[in-house]
Tab-separated table of C-alpha atoms in Angstrom:
chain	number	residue	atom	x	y	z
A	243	UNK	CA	-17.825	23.323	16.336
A	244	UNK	CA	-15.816	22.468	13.241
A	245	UNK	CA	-17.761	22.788	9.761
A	246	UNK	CA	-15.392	19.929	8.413
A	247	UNK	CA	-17.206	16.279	7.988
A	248	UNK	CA	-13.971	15.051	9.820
A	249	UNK	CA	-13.071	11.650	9.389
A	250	UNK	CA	-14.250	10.738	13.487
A	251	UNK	CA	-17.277	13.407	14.086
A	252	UNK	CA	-16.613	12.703	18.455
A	253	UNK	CA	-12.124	13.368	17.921
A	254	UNK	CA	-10.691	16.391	18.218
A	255	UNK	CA	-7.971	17.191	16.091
A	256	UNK	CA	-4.570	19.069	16.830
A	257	UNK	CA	-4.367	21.561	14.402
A	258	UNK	CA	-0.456	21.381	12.209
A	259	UNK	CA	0.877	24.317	10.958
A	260	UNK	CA	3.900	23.158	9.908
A	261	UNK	CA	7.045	20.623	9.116
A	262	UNK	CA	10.375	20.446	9.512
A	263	UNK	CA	12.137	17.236	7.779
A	264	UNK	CA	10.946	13.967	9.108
A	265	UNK	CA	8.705	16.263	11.976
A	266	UNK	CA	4.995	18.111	12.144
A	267	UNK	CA	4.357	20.597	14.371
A	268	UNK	CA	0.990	21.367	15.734
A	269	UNK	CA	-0.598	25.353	16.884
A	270	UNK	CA	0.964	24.945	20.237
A	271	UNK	CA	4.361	24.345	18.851
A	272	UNK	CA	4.342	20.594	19.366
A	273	UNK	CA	6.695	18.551	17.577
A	274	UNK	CA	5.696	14.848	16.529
A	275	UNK	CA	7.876	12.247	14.464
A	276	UNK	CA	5.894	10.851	11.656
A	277	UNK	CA	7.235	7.378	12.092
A	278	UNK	CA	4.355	6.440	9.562
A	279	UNK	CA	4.161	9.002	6.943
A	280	UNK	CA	0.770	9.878	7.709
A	281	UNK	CA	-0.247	6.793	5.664
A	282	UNK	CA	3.375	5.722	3.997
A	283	UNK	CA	2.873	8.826	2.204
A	284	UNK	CA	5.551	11.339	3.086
A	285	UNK	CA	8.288	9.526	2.464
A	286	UNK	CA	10.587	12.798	1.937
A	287	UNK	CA	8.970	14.089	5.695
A	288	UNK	CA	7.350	17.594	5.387
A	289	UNK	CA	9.569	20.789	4.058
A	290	UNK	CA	11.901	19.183	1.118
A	291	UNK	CA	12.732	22.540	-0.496
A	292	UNK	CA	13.217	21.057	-4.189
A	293	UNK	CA	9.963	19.748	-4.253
A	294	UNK	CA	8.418	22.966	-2.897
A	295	UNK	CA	10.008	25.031	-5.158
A	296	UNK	CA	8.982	22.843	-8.184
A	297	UNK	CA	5.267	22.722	-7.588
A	298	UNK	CA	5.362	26.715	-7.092
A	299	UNK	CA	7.371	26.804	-10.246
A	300	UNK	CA	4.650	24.582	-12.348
A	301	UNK	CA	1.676	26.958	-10.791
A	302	UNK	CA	3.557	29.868	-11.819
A	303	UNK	CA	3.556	28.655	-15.300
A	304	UNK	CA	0.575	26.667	-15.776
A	305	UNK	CA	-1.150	24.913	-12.933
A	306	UNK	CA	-3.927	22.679	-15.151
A	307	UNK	CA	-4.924	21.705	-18.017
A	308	UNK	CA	-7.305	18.984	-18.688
A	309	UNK	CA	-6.399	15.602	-20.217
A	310	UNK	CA	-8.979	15.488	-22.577
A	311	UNK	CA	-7.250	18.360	-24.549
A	312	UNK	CA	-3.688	18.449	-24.075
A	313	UNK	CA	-0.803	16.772	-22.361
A	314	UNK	CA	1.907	18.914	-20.490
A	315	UNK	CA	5.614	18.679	-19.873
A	316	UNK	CA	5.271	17.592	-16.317
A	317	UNK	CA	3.202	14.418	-17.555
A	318	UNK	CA	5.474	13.468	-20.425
A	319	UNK	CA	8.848	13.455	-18.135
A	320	UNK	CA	7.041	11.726	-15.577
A	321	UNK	CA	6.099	9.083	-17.148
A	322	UNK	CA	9.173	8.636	-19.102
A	323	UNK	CA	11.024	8.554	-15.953
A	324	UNK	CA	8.824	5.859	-14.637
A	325	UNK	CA	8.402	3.901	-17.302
A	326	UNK	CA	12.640	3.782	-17.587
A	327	UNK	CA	13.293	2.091	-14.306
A	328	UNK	CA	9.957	-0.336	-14.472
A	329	UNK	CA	9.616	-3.882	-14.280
A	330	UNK	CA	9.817	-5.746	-17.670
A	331	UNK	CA	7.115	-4.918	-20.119
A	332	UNK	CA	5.302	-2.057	-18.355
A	333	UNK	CA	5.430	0.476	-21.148
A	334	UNK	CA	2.972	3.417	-20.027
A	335	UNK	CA	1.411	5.543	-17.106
A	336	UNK	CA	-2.228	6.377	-16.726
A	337	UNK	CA	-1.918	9.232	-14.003
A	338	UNK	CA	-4.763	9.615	-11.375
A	339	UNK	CA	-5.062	11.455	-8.218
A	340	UNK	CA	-4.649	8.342	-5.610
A	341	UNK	CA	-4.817	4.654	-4.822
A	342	UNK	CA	-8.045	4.136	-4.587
A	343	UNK	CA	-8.663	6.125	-8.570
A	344	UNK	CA	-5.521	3.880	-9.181
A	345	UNK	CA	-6.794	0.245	-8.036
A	346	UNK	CA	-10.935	1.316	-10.312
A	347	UNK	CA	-9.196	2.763	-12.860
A	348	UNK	CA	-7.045	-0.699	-13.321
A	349	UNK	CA	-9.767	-3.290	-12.895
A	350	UNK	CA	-11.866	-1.155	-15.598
A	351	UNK	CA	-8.346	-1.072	-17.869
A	352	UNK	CA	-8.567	-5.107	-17.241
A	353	UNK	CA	-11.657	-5.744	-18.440
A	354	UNK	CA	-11.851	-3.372	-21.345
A	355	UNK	CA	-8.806	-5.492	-22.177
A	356	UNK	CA	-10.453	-8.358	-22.016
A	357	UNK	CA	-13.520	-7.187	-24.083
A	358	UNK	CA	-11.129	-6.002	-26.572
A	359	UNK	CA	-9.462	-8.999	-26.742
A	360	UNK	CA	-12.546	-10.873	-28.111
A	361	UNK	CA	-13.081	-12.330	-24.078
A	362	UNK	CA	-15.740	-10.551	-22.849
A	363	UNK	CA	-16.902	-13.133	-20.588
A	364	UNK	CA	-13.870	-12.570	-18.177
A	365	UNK	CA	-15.057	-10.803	-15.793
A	366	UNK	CA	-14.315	-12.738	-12.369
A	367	UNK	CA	-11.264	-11.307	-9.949
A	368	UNK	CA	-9.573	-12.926	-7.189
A	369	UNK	CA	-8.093	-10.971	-4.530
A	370	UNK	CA	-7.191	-12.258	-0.993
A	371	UNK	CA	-8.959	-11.984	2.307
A	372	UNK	CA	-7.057	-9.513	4.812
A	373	UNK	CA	-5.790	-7.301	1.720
A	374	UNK	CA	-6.755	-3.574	0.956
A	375	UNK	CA	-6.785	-1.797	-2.120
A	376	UNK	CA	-9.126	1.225	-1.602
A	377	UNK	CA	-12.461	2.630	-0.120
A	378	UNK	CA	-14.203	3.399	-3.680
A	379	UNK	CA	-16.604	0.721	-4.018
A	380	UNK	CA	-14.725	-0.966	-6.858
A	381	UNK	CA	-11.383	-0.819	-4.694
A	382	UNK	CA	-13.215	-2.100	-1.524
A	383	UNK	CA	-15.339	-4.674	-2.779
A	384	UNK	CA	-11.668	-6.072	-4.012
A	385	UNK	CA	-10.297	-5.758	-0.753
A	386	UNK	CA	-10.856	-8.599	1.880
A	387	UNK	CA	-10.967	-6.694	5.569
A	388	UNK	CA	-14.288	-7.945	6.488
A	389	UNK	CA	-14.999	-4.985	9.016
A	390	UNK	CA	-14.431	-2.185	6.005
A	391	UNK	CA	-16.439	-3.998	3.703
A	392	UNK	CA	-19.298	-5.422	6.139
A	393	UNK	CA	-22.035	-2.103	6.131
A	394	UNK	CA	-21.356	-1.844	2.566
A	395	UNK	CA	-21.664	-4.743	1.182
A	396	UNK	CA	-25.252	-4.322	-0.630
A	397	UNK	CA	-23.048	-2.539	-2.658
A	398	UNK	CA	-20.362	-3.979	-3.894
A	399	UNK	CA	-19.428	-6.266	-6.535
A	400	UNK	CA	-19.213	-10.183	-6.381
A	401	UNK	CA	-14.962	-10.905	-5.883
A	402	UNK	CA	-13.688	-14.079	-4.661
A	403	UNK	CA	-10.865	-13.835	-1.956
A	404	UNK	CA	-8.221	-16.674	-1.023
A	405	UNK	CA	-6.216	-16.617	1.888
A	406	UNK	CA	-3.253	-14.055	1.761
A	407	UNK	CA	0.594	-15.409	2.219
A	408	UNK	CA	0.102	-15.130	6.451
A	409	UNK	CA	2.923	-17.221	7.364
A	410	UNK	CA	2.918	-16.253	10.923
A	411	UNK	CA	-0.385	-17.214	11.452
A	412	UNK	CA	-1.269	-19.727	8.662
A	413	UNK	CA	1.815	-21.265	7.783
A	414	UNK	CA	1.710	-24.627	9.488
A	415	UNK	CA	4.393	-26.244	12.050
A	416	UNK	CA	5.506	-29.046	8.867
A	417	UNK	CA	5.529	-26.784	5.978
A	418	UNK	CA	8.270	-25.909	4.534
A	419	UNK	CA	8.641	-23.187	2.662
A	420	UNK	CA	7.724	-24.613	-0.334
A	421	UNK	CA	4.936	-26.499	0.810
A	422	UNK	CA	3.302	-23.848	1.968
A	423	UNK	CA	3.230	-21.770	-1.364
A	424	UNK	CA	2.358	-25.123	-2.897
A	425	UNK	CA	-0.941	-24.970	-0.464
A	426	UNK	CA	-1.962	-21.369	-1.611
A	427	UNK	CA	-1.283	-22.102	-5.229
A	428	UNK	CA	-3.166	-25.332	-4.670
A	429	UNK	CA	-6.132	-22.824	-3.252
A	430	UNK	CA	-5.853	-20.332	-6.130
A	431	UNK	CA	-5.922	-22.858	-8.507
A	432	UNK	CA	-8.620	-24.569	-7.365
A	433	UNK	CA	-10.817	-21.437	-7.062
A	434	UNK	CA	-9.886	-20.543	-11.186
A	435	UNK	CA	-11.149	-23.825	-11.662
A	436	UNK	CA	-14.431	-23.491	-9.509
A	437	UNK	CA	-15.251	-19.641	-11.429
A	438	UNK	CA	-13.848	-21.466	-14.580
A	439	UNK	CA	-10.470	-20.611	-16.024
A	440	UNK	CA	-12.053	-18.662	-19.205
A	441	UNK	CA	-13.971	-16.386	-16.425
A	442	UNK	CA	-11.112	-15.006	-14.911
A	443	UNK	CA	-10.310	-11.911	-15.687
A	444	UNK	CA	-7.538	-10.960	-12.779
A	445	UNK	CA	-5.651	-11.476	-9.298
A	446	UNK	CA	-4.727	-8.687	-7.713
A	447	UNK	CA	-2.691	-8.537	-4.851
A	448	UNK	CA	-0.320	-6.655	-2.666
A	449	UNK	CA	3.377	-7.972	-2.228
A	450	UNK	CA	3.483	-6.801	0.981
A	451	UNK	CA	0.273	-6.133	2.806
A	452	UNK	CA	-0.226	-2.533	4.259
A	453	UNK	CA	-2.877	-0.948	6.398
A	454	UNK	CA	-5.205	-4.423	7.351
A	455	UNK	CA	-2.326	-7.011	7.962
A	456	UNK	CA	0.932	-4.669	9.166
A	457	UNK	CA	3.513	-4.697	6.860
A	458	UNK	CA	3.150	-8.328	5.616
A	459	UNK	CA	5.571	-9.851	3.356
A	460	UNK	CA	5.304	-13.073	1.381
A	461	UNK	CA	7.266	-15.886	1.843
A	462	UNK	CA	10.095	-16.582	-0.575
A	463	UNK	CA	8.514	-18.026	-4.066
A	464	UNK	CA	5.028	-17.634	-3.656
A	465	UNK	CA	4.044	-14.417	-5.815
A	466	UNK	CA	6.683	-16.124	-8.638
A	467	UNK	CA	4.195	-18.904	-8.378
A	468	UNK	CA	0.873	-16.649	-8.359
A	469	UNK	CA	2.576	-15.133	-11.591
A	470	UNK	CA	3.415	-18.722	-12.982
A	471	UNK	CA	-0.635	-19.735	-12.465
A	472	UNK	CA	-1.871	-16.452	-13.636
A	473	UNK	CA	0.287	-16.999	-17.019
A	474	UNK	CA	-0.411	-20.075	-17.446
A	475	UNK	CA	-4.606	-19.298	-17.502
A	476	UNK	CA	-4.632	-16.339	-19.408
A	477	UNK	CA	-5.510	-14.134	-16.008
A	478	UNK	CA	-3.805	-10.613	-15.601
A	479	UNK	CA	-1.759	-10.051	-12.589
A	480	UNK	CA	-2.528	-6.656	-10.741
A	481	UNK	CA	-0.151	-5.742	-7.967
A	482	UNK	CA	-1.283	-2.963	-5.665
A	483	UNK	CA	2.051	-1.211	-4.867
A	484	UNK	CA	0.306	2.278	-3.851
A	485	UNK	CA	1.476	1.758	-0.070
A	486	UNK	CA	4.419	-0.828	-0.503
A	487	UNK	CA	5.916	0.762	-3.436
A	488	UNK	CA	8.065	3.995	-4.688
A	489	UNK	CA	11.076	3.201	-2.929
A	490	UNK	CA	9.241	2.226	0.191
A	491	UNK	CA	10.400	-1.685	0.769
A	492	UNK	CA	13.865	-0.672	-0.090
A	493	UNK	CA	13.192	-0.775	-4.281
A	494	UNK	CA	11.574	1.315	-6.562
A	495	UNK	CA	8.619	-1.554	-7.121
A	496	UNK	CA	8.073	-4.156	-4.306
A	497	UNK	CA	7.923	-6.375	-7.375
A	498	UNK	CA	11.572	-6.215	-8.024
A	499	UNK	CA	12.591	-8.503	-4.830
A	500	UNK	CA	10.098	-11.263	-5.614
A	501	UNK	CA	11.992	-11.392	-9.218
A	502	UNK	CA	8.236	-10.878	-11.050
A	503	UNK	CA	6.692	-8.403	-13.023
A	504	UNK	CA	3.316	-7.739	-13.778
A	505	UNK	CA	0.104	-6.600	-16.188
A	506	UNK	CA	-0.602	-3.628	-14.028
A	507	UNK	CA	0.943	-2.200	-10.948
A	508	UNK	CA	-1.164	0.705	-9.119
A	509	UNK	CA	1.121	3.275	-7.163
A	510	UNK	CA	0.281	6.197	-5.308
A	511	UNK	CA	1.701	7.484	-1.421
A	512	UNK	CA	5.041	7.994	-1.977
A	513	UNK	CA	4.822	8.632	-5.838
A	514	UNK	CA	4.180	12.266	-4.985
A	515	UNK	CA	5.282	12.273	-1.083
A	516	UNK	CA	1.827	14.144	-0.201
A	517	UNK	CA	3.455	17.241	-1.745
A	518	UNK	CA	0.508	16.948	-3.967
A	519	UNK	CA	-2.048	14.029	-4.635
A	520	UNK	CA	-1.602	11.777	-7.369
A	521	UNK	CA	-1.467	8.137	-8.253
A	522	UNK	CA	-0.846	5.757	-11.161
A	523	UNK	CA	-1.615	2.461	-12.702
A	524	UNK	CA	1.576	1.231	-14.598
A	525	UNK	CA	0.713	-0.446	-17.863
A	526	UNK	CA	1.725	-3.383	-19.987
A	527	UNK	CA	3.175	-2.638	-23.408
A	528	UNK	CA	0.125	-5.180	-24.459
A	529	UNK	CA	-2.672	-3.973	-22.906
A	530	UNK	CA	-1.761	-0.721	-23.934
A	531	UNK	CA	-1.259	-2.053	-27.868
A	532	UNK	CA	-4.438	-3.720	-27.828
A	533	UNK	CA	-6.672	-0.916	-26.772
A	534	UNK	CA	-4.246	1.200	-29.248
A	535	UNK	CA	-5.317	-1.008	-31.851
A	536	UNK	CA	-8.645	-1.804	-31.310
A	537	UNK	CA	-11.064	0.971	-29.665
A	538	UNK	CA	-8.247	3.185	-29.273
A	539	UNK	CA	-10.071	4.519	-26.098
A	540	UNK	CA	-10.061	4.435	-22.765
A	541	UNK	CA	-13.648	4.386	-21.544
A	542	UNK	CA	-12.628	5.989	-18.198
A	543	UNK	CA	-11.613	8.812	-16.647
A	544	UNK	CA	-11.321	11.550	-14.038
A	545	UNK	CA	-11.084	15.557	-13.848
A	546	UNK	CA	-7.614	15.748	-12.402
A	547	UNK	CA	-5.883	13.051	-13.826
A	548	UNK	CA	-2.462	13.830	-15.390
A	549	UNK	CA	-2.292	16.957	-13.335
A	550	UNK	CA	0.510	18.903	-14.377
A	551	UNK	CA	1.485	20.518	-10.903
A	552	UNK	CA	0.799	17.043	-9.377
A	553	UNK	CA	2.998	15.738	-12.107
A	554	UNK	CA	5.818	18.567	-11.129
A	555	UNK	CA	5.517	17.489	-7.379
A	556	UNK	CA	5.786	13.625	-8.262
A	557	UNK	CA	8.903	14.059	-10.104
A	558	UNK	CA	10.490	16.366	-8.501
A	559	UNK	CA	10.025	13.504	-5.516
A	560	UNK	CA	11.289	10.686	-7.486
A	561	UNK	CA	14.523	13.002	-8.423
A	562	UNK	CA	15.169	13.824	-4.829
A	563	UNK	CA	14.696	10.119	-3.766
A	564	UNK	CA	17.103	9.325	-6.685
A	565	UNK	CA	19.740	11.734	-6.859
A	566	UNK	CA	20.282	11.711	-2.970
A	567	UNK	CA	20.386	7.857	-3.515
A	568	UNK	CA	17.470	7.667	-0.787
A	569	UNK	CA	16.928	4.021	-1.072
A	570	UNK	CA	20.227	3.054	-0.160
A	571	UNK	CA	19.147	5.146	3.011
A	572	UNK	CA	16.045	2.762	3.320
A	573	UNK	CA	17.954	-0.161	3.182
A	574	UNK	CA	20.744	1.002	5.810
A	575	UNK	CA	17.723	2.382	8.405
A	576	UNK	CA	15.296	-0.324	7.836
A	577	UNK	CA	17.764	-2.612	8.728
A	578	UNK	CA	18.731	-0.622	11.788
A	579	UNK	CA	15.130	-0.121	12.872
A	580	UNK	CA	14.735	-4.147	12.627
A	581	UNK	CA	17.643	-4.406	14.755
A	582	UNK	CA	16.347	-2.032	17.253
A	583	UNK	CA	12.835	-3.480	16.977
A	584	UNK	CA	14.086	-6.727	17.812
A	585	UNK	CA	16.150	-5.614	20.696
A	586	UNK	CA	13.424	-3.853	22.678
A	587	UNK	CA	10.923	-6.394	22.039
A	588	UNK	CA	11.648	-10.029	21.374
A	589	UNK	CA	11.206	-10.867	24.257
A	590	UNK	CA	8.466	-9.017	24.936
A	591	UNK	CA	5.483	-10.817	26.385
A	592	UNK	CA	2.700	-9.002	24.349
A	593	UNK	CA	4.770	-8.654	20.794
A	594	UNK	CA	4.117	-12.253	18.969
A	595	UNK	CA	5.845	-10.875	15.670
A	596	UNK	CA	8.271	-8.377	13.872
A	597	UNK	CA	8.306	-8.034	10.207
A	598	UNK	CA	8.393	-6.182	6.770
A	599	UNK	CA	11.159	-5.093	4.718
A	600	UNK	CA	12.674	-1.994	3.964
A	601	UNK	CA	11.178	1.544	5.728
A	602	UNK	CA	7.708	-1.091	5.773
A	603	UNK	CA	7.794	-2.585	9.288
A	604	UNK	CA	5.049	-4.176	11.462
A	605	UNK	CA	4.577	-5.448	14.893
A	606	UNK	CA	1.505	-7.928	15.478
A	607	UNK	CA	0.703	-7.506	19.432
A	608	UNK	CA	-0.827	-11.009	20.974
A	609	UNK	CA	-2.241	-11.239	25.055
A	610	UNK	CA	0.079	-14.037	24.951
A	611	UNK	CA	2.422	-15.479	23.081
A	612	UNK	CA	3.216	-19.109	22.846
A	613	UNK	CA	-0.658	-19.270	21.816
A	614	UNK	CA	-0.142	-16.087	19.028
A	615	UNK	CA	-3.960	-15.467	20.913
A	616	UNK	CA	-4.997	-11.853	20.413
A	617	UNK	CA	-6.445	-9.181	22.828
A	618	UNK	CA	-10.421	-8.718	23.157
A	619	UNK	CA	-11.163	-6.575	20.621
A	620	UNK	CA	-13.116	-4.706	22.601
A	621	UNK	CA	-10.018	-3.408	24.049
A	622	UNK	CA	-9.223	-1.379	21.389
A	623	UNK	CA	-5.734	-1.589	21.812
A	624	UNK	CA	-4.715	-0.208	19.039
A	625	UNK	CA	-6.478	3.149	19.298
A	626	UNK	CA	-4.526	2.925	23.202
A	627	UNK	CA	-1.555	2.870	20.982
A	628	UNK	CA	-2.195	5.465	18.979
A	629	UNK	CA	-2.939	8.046	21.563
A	630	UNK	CA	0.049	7.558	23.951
A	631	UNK	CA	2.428	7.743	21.375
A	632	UNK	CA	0.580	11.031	20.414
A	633	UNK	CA	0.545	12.479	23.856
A	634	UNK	CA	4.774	11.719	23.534
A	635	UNK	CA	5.116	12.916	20.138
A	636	UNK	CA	5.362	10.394	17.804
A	637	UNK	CA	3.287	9.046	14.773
A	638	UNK	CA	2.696	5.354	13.992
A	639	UNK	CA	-0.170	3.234	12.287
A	640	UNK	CA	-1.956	0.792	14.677
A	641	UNK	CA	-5.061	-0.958	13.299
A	642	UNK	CA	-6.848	-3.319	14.633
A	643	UNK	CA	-8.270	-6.467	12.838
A	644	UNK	CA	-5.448	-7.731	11.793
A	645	UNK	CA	-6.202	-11.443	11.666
A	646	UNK	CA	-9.989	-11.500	10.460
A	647	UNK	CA	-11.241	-7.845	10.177
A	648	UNK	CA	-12.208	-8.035	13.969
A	649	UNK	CA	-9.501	-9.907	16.074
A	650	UNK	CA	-5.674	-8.694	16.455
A	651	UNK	CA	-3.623	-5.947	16.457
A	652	UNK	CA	-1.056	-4.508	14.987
A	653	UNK	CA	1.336	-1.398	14.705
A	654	UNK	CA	2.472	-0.343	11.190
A	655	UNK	CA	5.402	1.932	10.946
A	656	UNK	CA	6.405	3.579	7.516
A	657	UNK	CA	8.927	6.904	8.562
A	658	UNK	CA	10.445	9.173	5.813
A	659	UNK	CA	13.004	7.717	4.025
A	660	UNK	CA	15.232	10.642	5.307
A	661	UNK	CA	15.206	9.415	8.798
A	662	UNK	CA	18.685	8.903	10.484
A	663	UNK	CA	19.893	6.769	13.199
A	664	UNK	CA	18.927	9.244	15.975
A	665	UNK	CA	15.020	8.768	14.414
A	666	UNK	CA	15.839	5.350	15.016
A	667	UNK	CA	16.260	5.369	18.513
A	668	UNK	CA	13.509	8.286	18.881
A	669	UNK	CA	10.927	5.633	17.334
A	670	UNK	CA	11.866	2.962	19.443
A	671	UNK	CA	12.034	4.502	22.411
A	672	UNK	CA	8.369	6.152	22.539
A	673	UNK	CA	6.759	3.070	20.685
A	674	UNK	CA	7.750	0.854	23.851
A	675	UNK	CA	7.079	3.229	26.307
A	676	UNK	CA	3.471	3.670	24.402
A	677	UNK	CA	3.480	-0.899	23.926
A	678	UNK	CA	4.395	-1.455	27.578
A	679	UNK	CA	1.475	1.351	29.023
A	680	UNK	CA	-1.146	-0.178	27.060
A	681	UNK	CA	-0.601	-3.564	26.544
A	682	UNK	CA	0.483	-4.304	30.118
């Protein structure tokens, strides 16, 4: 018996030894294609020699050195780099060691902003049901998957959620467009008003939905709306990017394509590949001067953050994904994965909808599909899923709860952005086979 606390105490885990590009390989010798990144984390796949050589060059030199009494090299360049190709008016980096340390260590940076800004009583957030930002209980009381939050909730903090930008689903057979972001300002609007507008302290949201909805993207206008409403109220816009973001939709920031910026953006996954762990929360140049000229302090913090050989890694990832022009590789294989997605299974029987953008792709499986109606959970499909394209070799993301925290299913798939067209087919290929065994 293993001595680990695994994350499922009845599984039993393959045991990898090693990677090769866009492939693990397990003790036996076992090759699988990580056609989700583990968790849209390796998004360079698992033996990228630059980045390997820089973190063994930063431990060489100087592995650590805590925050609280120096900055390092690594951290400075980092940042700058970051910082340089950010949306408008985000101005500095507060490093951390993932998303979940990103998502607490921004809603504490919002309302110590607040407080500083003579508007302590802000201290409401709004976040949207079906969204996830994190399993620290800051993070998760935020996020709206009802099954993640439901044993906990004793625990967690008072946040109200409105519905998330689920056109598939919620988007009704009139609505235009239009109409329909006019609905769910209409709802977040409303719901300022109820808390009161002077209570608010933030919205936080992801532009395209990760692990609980399946790659979901909003419709065209609505988070330029959110932004408008948030503006217009005084109420700070947080955009969880840690899964979306670093190159991952096809841009450096998700933000970038819905034309918006924002107060704080939280990043983490591909920022550092999984070459090391490390996350961020991307700061505006004013809440960054108005904690510089008021307390001058941050009343937060963690052991690791700004960890200089993290710090290496992450760059050393962002320069790879840069200099080999990697997103223009997202762009050209996300749109060929679409295409082949779309191929094998529109007109599938038990796949009610294909979307995402970039190397960000879902598929929402339905028992039938005229009626969108899900499978019993009880089914577990999506663990089915998960296991047959194991047994074939291949790696993808299917979760289950996709429309409420209990019903639906869906399979997320997030592959390295060094993936060529032969991955492609590879992916494809093994996902139906796994779709039409289980589903059937």
């Amino acid at each position: 018996m293993s001595h680990v606390f695994h994350r499922s105490l009845s599984a039993s885990y393959r045991v990898a030894v090693g990677g090769d590009g866009p492939y693990l390989i397990d003790a036996d010798g076992k090759r699988y294609l990580d056609a989700c990144g583990g968790a849209a984390v390796s998004c360079l796949g698992h033996s990228d020699a630059a980045v390997i050589t820089a973190v063994q060059q930063q431990i060489a030199t100087m592995a650590y050195a805590h925050s609280a009494f120096f900055t390092s090299a690594p951290m400075e360049a980092l940042a700058d780099f970051l910082v340089a190709r950010a949306p408008n008016g985000i101005d500095s980096v507060y490093f951390v060691s993932g998303g979940s340390e990103a998502v607490e260590s921004a809603l504490k940076l919002a309302r110590q902003y607040c407080v500083e800004r003579g508007q302590p009583q802000r201290r409401h957030v709004i976040a949207r049901r079906q969204s996830y930002h994190g399993n620290t209980l800051g993070a998760l009381a935020t996020g709206g998957n009802a099954w993640r939050r439901q044993q906990f909730e004793p625990l967690l903090m008072d946040v109200t959620h409105v519905a998330p930008c689920y056109a598939y689903r919620e988007q009704q057979a009139h609505e235009t467009d239009g109409d329909y972001v006019a609905r769910l300002g209409q709802e977040l609007e409303d719901n300022i008003a109820a808390l009161g507008a002077e209570n608010v302290m933030a919205f936080i949201a992801e532009p395209v939905v990760g692990a609980t909805a399946g790659a979901l993207p909003a419709v065209a206008g609505y988070f330029r709306r959110m932004r408008d409403i948030c503006q217009r109220h005084g109420i700070l816009l947080i955009l969880d990017e840690v899964m979306c973001g670093m190159g991952r939709t096809g841009s450096l920031f998700a933000c970038e394509q819905e034309g918006i910026t924002a107060d704080l953006i939280c990043i983490a996954k591909g920022l550092g590949a999984g070459y090391q762990p490390i996350g961020a929360v991307m700061v505006s140049r004013d809440i960054r001067d108005t904690l510089r000229t008021g307390t001058g302090f941050f009343q937060h913090g963690h052991t690791y953050i700004g960890h200089a050989t993290a710090c290496a890694g992450a760059l050393a990832v962002q320069q790879q994904i840069e200099e080999r022009d990697l997103l223009a590789n997202v762009r050209a294989m996300g749109a060929l994965l679409q295409q082949r997605l779309h191929q094998r299974f529109d007109a599938h029987p038990h796949v009610g909808d294909i979307r995402g953008r970039g190397l960000f792709l879902g598929l929402e499986l339905v028992q039938e599909r005229a009626s969108k109606q899900p499978f019993d959970p009880a089914r577990r499909l999506h663990a089915r899923i998960k296991a047959h394209a194991m047994q074939a070799g291949l790696m993808c993301y299917p979760m289950g709860g996709t429309i409420d925290g209990l019903h639906g299913d869906h399979v997320l798939l997030a592959p390295p952005y060094i993936i060529d067209a032969s991955h492609v087919d590879e992916i494809v290929d093994k996902l139906g086979t796994a779709i039409d065994t289980c589903a059937g």
